[in-house]
Coordinates of C-alpha atoms in Angstrom, one line a residue:
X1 CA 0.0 0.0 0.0
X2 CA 2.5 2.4 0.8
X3 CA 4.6 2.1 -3.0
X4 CA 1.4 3.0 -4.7
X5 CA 0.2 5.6 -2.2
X6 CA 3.8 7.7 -2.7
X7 CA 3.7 7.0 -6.6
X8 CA 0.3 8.5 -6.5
X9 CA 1.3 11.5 -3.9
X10 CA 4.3 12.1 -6.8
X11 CA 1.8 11.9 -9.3
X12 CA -0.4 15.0 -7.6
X13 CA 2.7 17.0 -6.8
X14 CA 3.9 16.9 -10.4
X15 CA 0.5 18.0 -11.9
X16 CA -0.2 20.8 -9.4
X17 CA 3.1 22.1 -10.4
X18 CA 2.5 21.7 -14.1
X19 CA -1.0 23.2 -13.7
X20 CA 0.3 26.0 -11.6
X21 CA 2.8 27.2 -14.1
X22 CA 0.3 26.6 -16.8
X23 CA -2.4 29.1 -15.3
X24 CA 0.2 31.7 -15.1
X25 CA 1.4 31.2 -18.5
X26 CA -2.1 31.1 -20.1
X27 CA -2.9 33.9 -17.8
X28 CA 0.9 36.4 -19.0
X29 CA -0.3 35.3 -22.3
X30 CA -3.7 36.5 -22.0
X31 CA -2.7 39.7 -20.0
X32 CA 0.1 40.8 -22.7
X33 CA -2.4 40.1 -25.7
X34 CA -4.8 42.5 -23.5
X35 CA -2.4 45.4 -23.0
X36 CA -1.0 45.2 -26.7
X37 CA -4.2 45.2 -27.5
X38 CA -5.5 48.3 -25.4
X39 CA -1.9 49.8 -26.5
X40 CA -2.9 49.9 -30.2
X41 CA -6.0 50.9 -29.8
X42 CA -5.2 53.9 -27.8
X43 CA -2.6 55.0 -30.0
X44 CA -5.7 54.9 -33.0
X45 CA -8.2 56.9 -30.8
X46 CA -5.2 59.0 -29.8
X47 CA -4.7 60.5 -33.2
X48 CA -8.2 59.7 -34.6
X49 CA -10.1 62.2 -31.8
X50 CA -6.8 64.6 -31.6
X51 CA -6.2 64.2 -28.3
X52 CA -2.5 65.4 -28.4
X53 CA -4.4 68.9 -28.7
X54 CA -6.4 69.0 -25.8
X55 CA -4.9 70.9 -21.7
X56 CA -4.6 69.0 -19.1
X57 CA -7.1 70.5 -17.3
X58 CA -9.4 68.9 -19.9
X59 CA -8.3 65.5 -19.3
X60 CA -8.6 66.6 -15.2
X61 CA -12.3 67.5 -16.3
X62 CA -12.9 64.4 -18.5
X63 CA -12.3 62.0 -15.8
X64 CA -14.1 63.6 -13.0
X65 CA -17.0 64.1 -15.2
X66 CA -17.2 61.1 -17.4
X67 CA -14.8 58.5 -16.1
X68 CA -15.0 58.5 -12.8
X69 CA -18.5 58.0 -12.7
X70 CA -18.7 55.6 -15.6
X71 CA -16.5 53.5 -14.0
X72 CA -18.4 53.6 -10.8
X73 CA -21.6 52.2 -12.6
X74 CA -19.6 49.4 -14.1
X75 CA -17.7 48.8 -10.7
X76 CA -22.0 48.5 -9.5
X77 CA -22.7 46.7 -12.5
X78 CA -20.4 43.8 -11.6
X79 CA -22.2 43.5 -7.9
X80 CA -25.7 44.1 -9.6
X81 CA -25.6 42.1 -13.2
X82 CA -29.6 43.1 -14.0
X83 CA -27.9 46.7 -13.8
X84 CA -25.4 45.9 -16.1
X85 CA -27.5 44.0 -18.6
X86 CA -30.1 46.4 -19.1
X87 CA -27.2 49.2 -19.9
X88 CA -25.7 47.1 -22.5
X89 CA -29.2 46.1 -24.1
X90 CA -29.8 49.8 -24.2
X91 CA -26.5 50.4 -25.5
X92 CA -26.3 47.8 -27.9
X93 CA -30.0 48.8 -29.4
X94 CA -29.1 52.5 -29.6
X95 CA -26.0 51.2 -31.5
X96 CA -27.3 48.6 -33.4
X97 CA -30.0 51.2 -34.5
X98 CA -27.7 54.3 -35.6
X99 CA -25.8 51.4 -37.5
X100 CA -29.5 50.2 -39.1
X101 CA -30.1 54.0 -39.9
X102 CA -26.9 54.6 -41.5
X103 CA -27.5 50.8 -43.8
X104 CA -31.3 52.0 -44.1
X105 CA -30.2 55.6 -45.5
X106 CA -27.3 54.1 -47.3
X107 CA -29.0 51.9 -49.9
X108 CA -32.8 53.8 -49.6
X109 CA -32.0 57.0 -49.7
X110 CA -28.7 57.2 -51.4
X111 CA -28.3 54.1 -53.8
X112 CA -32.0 53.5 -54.7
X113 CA -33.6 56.3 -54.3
X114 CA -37.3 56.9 -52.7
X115 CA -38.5 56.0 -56.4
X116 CA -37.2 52.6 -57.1
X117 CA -37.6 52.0 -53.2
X118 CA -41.5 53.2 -53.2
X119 CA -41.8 50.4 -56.5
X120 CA -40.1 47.5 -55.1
X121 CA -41.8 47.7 -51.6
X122 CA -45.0 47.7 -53.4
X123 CA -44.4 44.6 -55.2
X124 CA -42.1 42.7 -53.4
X125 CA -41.3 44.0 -50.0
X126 CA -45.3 44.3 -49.1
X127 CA -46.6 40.9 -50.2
X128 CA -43.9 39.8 -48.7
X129 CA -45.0 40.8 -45.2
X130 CA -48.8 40.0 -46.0
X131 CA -48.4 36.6 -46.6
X132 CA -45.7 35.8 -43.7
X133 CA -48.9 37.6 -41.6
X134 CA -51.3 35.5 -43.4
X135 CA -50.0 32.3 -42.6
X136 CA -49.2 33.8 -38.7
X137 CA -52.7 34.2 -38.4
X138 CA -53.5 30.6 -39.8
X139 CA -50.7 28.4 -39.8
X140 CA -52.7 25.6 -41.1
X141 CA -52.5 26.7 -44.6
X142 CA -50.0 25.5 -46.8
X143 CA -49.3 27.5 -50.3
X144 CA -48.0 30.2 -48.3
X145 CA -44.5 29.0 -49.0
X146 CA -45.2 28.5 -52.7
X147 CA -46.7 32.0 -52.8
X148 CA -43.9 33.7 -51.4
X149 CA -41.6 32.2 -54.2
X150 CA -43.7 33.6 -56.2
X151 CA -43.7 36.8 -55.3
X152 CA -39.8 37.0 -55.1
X153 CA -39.6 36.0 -58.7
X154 CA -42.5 37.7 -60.3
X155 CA -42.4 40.8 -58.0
X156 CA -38.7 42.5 -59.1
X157 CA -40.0 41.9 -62.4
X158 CA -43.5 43.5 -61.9
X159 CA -41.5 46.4 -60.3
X160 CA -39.2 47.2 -63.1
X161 CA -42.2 46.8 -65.6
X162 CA -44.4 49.6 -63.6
X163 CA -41.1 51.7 -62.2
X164 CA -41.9 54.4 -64.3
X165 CA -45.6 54.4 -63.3
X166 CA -44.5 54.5 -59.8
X167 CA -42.1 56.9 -59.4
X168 CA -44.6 59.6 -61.1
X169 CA -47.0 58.3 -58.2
X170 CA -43.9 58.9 -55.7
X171 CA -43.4 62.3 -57.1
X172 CA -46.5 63.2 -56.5
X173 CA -46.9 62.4 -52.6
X174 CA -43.1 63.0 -52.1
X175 CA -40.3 61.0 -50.2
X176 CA -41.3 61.7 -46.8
X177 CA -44.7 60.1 -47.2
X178 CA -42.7 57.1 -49.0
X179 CA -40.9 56.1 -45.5
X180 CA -44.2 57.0 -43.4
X181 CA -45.8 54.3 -45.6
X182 CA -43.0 52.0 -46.4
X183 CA -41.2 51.9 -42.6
X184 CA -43.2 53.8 -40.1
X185 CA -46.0 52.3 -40.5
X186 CA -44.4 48.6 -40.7
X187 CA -42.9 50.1 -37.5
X188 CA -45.7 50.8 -35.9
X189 CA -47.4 47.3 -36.4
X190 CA -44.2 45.2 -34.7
X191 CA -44.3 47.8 -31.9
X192 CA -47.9 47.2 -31.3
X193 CA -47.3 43.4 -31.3
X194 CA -44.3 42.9 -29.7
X195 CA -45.7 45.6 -27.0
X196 CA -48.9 43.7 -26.8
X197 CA -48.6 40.0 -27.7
X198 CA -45.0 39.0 -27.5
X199 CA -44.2 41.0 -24.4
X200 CA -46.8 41.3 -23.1
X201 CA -46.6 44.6 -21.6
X202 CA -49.8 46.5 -22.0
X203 CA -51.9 48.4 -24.8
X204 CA -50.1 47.7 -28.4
X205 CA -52.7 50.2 -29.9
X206 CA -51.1 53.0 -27.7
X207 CA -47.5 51.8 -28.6
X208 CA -48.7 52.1 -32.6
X209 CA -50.3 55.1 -32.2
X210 CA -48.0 57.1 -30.4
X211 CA -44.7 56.2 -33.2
X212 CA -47.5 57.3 -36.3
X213 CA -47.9 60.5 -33.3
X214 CA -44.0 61.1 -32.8
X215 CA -43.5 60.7 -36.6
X216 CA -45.8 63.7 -36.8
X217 CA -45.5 65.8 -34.6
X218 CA -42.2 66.0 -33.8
X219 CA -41.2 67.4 -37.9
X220 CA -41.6 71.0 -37.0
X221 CA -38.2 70.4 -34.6
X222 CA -36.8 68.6 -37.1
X223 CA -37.7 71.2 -39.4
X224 CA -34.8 73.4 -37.4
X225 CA -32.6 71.2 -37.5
X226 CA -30.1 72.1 -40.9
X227 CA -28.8 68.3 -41.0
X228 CA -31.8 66.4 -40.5
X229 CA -34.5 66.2 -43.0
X230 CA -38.1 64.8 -42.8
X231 CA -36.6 61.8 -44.9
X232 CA -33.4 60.9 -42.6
X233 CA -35.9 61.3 -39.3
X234 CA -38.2 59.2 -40.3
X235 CA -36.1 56.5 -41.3
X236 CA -33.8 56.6 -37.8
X237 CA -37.7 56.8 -36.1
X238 CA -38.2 53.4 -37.7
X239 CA -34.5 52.0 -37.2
X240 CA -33.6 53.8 -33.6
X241 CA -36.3 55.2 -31.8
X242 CA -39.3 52.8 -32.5
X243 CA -36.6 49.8 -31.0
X244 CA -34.9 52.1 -28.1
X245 CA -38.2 53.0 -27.4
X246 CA -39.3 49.2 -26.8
X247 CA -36.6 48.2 -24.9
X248 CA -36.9 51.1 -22.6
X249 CA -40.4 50.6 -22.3
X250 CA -39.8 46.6 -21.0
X251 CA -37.4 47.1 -18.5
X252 CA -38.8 50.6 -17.0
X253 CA -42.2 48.2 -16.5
X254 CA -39.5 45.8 -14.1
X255 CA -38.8 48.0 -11.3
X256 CA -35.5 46.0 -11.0
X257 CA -34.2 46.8 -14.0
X258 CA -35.0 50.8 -13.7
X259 CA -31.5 50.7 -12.0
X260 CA -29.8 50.1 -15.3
X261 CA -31.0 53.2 -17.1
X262 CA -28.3 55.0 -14.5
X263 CA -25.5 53.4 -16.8
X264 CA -26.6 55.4 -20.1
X265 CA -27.9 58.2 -18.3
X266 CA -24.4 58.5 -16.3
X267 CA -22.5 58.8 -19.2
X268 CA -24.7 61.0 -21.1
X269 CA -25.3 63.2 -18.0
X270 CA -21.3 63.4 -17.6
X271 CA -20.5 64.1 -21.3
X272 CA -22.8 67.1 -21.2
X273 CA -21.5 68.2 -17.7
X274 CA -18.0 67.9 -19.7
X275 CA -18.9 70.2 -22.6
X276 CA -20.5 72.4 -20.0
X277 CA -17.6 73.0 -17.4
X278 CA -14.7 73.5 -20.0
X279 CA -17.1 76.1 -22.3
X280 CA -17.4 77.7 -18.5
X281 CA -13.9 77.4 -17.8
X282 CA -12.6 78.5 -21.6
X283 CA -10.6 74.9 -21.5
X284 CA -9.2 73.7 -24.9
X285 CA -10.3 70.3 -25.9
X286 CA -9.4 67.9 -28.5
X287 CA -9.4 68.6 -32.6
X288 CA -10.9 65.4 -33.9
X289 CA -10.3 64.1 -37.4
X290 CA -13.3 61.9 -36.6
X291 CA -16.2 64.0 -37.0
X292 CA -19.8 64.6 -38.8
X293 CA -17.4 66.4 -41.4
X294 CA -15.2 63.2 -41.9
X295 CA -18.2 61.1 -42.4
X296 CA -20.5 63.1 -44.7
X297 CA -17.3 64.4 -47.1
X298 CA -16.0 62.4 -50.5
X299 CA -12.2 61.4 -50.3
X300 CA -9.8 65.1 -51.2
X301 CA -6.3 65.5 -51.3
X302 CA -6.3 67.5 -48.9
X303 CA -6.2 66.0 -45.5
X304 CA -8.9 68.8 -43.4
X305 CA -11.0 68.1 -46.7
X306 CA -11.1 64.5 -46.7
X307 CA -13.9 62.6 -46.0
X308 CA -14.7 58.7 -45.6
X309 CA -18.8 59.2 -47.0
X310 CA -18.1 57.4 -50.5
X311 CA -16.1 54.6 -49.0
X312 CA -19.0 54.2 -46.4
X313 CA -21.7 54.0 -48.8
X314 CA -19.9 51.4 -50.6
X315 CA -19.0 49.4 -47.5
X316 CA -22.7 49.4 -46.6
X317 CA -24.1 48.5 -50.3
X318 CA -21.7 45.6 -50.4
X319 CA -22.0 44.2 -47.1
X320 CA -26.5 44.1 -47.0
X321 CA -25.6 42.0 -50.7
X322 CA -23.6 39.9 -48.9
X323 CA -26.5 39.3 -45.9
X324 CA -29.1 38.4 -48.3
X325 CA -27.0 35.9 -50.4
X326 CA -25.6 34.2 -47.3
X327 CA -28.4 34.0 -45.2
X328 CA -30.3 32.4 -48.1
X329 CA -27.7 30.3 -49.4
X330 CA -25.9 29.3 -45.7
X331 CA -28.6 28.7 -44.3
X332 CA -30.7 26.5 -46.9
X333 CA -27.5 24.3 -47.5
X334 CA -27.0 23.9 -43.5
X335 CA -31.0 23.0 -43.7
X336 CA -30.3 20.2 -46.2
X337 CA -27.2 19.2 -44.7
X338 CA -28.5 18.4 -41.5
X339 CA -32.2 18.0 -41.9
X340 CA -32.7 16.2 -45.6
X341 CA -29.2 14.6 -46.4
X342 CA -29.5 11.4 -46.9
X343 CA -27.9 8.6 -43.8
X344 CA -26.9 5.9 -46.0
X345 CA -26.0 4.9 -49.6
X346 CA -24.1 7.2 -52.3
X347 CA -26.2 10.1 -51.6
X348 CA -25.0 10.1 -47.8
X349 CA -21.2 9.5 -49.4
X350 CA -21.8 12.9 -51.8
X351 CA -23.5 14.7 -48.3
X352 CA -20.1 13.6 -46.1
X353 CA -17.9 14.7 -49.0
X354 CA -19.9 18.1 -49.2
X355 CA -19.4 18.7 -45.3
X356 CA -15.8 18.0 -45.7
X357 CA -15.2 20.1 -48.3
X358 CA -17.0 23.1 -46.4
X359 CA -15.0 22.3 -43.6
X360 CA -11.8 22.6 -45.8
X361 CA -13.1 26.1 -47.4
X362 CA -13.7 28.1 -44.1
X363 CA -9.7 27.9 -44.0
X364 CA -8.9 28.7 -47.6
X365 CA -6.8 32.6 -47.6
X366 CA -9.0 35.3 -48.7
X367 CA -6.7 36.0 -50.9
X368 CA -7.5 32.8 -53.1
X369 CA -11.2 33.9 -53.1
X370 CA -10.2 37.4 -54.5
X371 CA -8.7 35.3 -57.4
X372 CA -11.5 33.4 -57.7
X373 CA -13.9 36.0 -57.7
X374 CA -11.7 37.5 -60.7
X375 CA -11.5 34.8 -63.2
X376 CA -15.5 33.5 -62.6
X377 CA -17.6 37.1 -61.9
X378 CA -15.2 39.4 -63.5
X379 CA -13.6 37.8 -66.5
X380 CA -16.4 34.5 -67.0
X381 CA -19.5 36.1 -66.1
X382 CA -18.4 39.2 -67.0
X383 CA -19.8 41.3 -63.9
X384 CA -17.2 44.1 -64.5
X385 CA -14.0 45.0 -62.5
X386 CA -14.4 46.6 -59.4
X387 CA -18.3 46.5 -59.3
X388 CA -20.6 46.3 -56.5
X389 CA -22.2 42.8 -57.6
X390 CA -19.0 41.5 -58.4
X391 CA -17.9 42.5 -54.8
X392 CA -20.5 41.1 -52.8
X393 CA -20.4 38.0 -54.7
X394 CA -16.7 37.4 -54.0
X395 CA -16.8 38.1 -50.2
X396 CA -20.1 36.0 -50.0
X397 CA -17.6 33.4 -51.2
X398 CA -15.2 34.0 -48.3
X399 CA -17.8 33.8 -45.2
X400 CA -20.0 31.1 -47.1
X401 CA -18.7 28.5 -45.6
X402 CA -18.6 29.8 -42.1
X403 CA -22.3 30.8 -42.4
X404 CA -23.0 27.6 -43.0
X405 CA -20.7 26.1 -40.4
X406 CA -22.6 28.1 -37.7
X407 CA -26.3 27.3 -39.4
X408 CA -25.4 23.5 -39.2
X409 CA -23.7 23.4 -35.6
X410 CA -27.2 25.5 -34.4
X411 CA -29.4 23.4 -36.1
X412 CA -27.3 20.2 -34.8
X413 CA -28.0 22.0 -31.0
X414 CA -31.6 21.0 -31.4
X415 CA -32.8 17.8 -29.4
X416 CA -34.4 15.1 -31.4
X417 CA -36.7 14.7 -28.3
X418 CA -38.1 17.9 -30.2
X419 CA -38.4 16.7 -33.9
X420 CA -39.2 13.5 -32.6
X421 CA -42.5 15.3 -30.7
X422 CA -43.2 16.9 -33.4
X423 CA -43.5 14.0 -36.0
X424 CA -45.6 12.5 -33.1
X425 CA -48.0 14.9 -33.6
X426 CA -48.5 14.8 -37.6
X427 CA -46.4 17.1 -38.7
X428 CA -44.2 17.1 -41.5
X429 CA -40.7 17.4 -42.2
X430 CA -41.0 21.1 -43.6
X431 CA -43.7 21.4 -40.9
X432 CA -41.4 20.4 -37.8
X433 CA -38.1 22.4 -39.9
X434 CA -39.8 25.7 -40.4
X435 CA -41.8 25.8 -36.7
X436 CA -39.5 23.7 -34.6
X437 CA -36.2 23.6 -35.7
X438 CA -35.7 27.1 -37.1
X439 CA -36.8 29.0 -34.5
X440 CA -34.5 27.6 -31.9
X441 CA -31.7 27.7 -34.2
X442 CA -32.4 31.0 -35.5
X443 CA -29.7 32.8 -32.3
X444 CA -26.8 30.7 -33.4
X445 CA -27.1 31.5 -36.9
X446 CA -27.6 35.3 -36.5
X447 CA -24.9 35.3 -33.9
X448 CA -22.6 33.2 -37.0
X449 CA -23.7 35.4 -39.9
X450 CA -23.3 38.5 -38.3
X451 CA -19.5 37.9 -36.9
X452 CA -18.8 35.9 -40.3
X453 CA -20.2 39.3 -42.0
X454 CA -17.7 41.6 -39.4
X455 CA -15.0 39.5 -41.1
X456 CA -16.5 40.4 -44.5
X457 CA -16.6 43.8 -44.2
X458 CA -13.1 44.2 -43.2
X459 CA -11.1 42.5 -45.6
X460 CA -8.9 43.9 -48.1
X461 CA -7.1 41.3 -50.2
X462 CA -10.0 39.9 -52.2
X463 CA -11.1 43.6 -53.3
X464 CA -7.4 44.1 -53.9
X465 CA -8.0 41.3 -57.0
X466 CA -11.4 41.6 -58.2
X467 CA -10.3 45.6 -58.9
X468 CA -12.1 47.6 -56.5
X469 CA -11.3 51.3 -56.7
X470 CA -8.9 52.3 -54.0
X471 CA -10.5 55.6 -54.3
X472 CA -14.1 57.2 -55.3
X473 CA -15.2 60.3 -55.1
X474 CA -18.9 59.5 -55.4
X475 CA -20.8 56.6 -53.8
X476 CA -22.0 53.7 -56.3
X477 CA -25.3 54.2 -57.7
X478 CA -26.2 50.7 -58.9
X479 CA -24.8 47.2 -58.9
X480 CA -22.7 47.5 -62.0
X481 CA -21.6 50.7 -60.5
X482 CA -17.8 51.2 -59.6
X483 CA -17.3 51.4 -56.2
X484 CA -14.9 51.4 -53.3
X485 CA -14.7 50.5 -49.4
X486 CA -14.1 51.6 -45.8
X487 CA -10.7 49.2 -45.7
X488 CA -9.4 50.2 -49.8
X489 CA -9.7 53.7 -48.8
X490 CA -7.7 53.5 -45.2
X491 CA -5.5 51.4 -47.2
X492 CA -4.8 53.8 -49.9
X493 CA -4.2 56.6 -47.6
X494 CA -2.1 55.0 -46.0
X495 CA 0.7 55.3 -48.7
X496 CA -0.3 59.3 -48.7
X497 CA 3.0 60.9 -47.2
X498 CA 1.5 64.0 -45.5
X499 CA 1.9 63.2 -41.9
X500 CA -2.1 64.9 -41.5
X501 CA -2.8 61.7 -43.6
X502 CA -1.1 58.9 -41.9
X503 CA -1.7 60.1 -38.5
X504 CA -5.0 61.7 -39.0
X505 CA -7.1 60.4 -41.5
X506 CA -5.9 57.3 -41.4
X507 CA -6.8 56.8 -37.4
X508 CA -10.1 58.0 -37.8
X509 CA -11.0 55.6 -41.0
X510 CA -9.7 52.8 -38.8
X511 CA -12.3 54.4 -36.1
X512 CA -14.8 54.3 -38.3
X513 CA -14.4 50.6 -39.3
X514 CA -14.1 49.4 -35.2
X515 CA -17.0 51.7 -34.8
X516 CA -19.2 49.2 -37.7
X517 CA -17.4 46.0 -36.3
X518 CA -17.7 46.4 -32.4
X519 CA -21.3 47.5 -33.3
X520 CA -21.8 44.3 -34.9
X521 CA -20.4 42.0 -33.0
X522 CA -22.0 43.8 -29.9
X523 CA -25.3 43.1 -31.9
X524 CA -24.4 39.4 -32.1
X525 CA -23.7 39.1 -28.9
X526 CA -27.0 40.4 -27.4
X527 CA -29.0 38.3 -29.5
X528 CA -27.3 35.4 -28.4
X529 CA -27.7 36.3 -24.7
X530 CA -31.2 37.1 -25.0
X531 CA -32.7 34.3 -27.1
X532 CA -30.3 31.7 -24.3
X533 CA -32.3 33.5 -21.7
X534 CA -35.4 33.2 -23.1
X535 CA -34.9 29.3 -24.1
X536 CA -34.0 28.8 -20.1

């Protein structure tokens, strides 16, 4: 007893010691990735907000104003996590609605135009929406599928053959009415049922009522305001307000979760105390490159001039191509993958080799889908060099197979116990797919798509080969349009050897890009944490 009773002592001692210095490699590891990290980051802000320019007195008021108490809510936050998860929801849906706004304005307002948008809502987007109500209402009916189909193929081609038709009709009742009709109102109706039947939180009539109120009578403000139209408020009324406005409205109806409105309010309340105490005390503050300038102005040789609005537009355009194709395409091969791939026989050989392939893919170098994307939808298909179409098609390429990585491992997280209830009840495969399985996997695969689209909307190389302009002084106006984007531009100024350009410009179109992504992945990650909490 006593040889195996030291071997096994030994035995302990060594692995204590092993695991010991392990946890404090893992954990200098971790802490130097961290402070590099924070390092680099700082030294972008640094030069992107001009902070070099600012007293010291204004960095003595900053932190007693802003930081100090900041910190003090998240110091509370980590003793009180309701505190702390109500701020970030309202953070994260304030964020993830400028960033909607921005998209919405992007492609609406600026690429399409109220016009083409007013014509394509009425025959696509709008049936569209009445039949997914229509079968909500009855479930039991079962051409709604076939229907919609339908409507995706015949309705672009209905709204090219009456565009004309309808844009004299948009002309006539203007732009403004266009959103109030085509968004506000679509608003209106998910306030009033998620207020009323998913949340269950009072009167959705009152909830409808009063965004259709706000939308009106809050234009003769607007009105004042020289950078807002009618147009731009009621599209950020439908993208910002209409969802803030939710969220605020569930947790204020918790009085637990009241506390967590300090967080925002804290920060808010300190940056206006801030602007407040240095105007009073004549302090000189920072020179920002990153400003409402920087993102409304076209690219300019000259570094005060420049501007990042082009590159932004483009950025967006590309990136809501890239959703739609891999949503629809991700997630309908994970679907078959997982749901309808045959178990057995060749078919189940051709299914394994599929999954293996997609499996090799997600590794592949972007840089070999930029070549790709140039020999089949530049030079084959003849899409054009540099185009918008071409460019969404080549980065849907790149975050394909990831999309459909995620879809499958979410779908895969569903128990059978489920299906398995399901068939015992009559239903069909499609049946138990589209109300059992999909709406339990739906959080993993808008968690997957949206990080695989963060990746997407940063990458360089595989513009670099299909041709994308590194500069453009105008914003694409179609999908055969030239166009540029957020990381060709940075990357172009970056050879610019003005030091106003490197240090400057440069830092606040890198801003500007951590801005999109952290918004993103901020959205992805608040979607995941609600629709876990909801499943428990």
């Amino acid at each position: 007893m006593a040889t195996p009773t030291s071997s096994e002592t030994t035995f302990e001692s060594v692995s204590r010691t092993k695991g010991a210095v392990f946890e404090y490699l893992t954990l200098g590891a971790s802490l130097f990735g961290l402070v590099a990290l924070g390092v680099l980051l700082l030294y972008v802000f640094w030069d992107a907000f001009g902070l070099a320019t600012a007293e010291i007195a204004w960095y003595g008021a900053l932190v007693i104003c802003v930081v100090a108490p900041t910190l003090g809510f998240v110091a509370y936050a980590r003793r009180n996590t309701v505190a702390g998860e109500v701020a970030l929801e309202l953070v994260s849906t304030a964020m993830g609605g400028l960033l909607a706004g921005f998209g919405v304005i992007a492609v609406i307002e600026v690429i399409a135009g109220p016009a083409v948008w007013f014509a394509y809502f009425l025959t696509v987007v709008a049936p569209l929406v009445g039949l997914f109500l229509y079968n909500r209402a009855r479930p039991e009916v079962t051409w709604v599928g076939l229907a919609m189909l339908g409507v995706l193929i015949a309705g672009p081609i209905i709204g090219t053959l009456t565009l004309d038709t309808l844009t004299q009709i948009e002309s006539l009742i203007g732009g403004p009415f266009v959103y109030l009709l085509s968004l506000v109102l679509p608003a209106a109706v998910i306030a009033r049922y998620v207020i009323d039947d998913y949340l269950e939180l009072g009167n959705g009539n009152f909830a409808a009522g009063l965004v259709v109120a706000v939308a009106f009578f809050a234009v003769p403000l607007i009105d004042t305001l020289p950078l807002v139209s009618r147009s731009v408020w009621l599209i950020f009324l439908s993208t910002l307000v209409t969802p803030l406005g939710i969220v605020a409205w569930k947790n204020l109806a918790a009085p637990e979760n009241r506390v967590g409105f300090a967080g925002p309010g804290i920060f808010i309340g300190g940056v206006g105390l801030l602007l407040i105490v240095t105007d009073a005390l004549g302090l000189s503050g920072p020179t920002p490159w990153f400003d409402w300038q920087y993102l409304t102005s076209n690219p300019s040789r000259f570094a005060d001039q420049a501007g990042l609005y082009s590159a932004i537009i483009g950025s967006v355009f590309i990136i809501v191509l890239v959703a739609l194709i891999t949503l629809a395409l991700g997630v309908g091969a994970a679907i078959f993958l997982e749901e309808y791939a045959p178990d057995s026989g060749p078919g189940a050989a051709i299914a394994r080799l599929i999954r293996i392939n997609i499996s090799n893919l997600a590794g592949v170098p972007s840089v070999v889908y930029g070549i790709l994307g140039l020999a089949v939808f530049a030079n084959l298909v003849g899409l054009g060099f540099g185009t918008v179409i071409t460019a969404a098609l080549t980065l849907s390429l790149l975050i394909l197979p990831i999309v459909i990585i995620s879809a499958r491992e979410a779908i895969r997280a569903v128990p059978d116990s489920i299906r398995n209830a399901s068939y015992g009840m009559g239903a069909t495969k499609w049946q138990t797919t589209r109300n059992i399985v999909l709406p339990r996997a739906i959080p993993g695969i808008l968690t997957g798509t949206i990080l695989a689209l963060g990746r997407a909307i940063g990458e360089t190389a595989p513009l670099i080969m299909i041709g994308v302009a590194t500069t453009k002084f105008s914003p694409p106006s179609g999908l055969f349009s030239k166009t540029t984007a957020m990381p060709m531009q940075i990357f172009a100024w970056s050879s610019y050897p003005s030091a106003e350009f490197q240090h400057g410009v440069v830092a606040a179109g890198v801003v500007t890009l951590l801005v999109v992504l952290l918004t993103m992945n901020s959205i992805a990650i608040l979607l995941r944490n609600k629709f876990e909490t909801e499943e428990l």
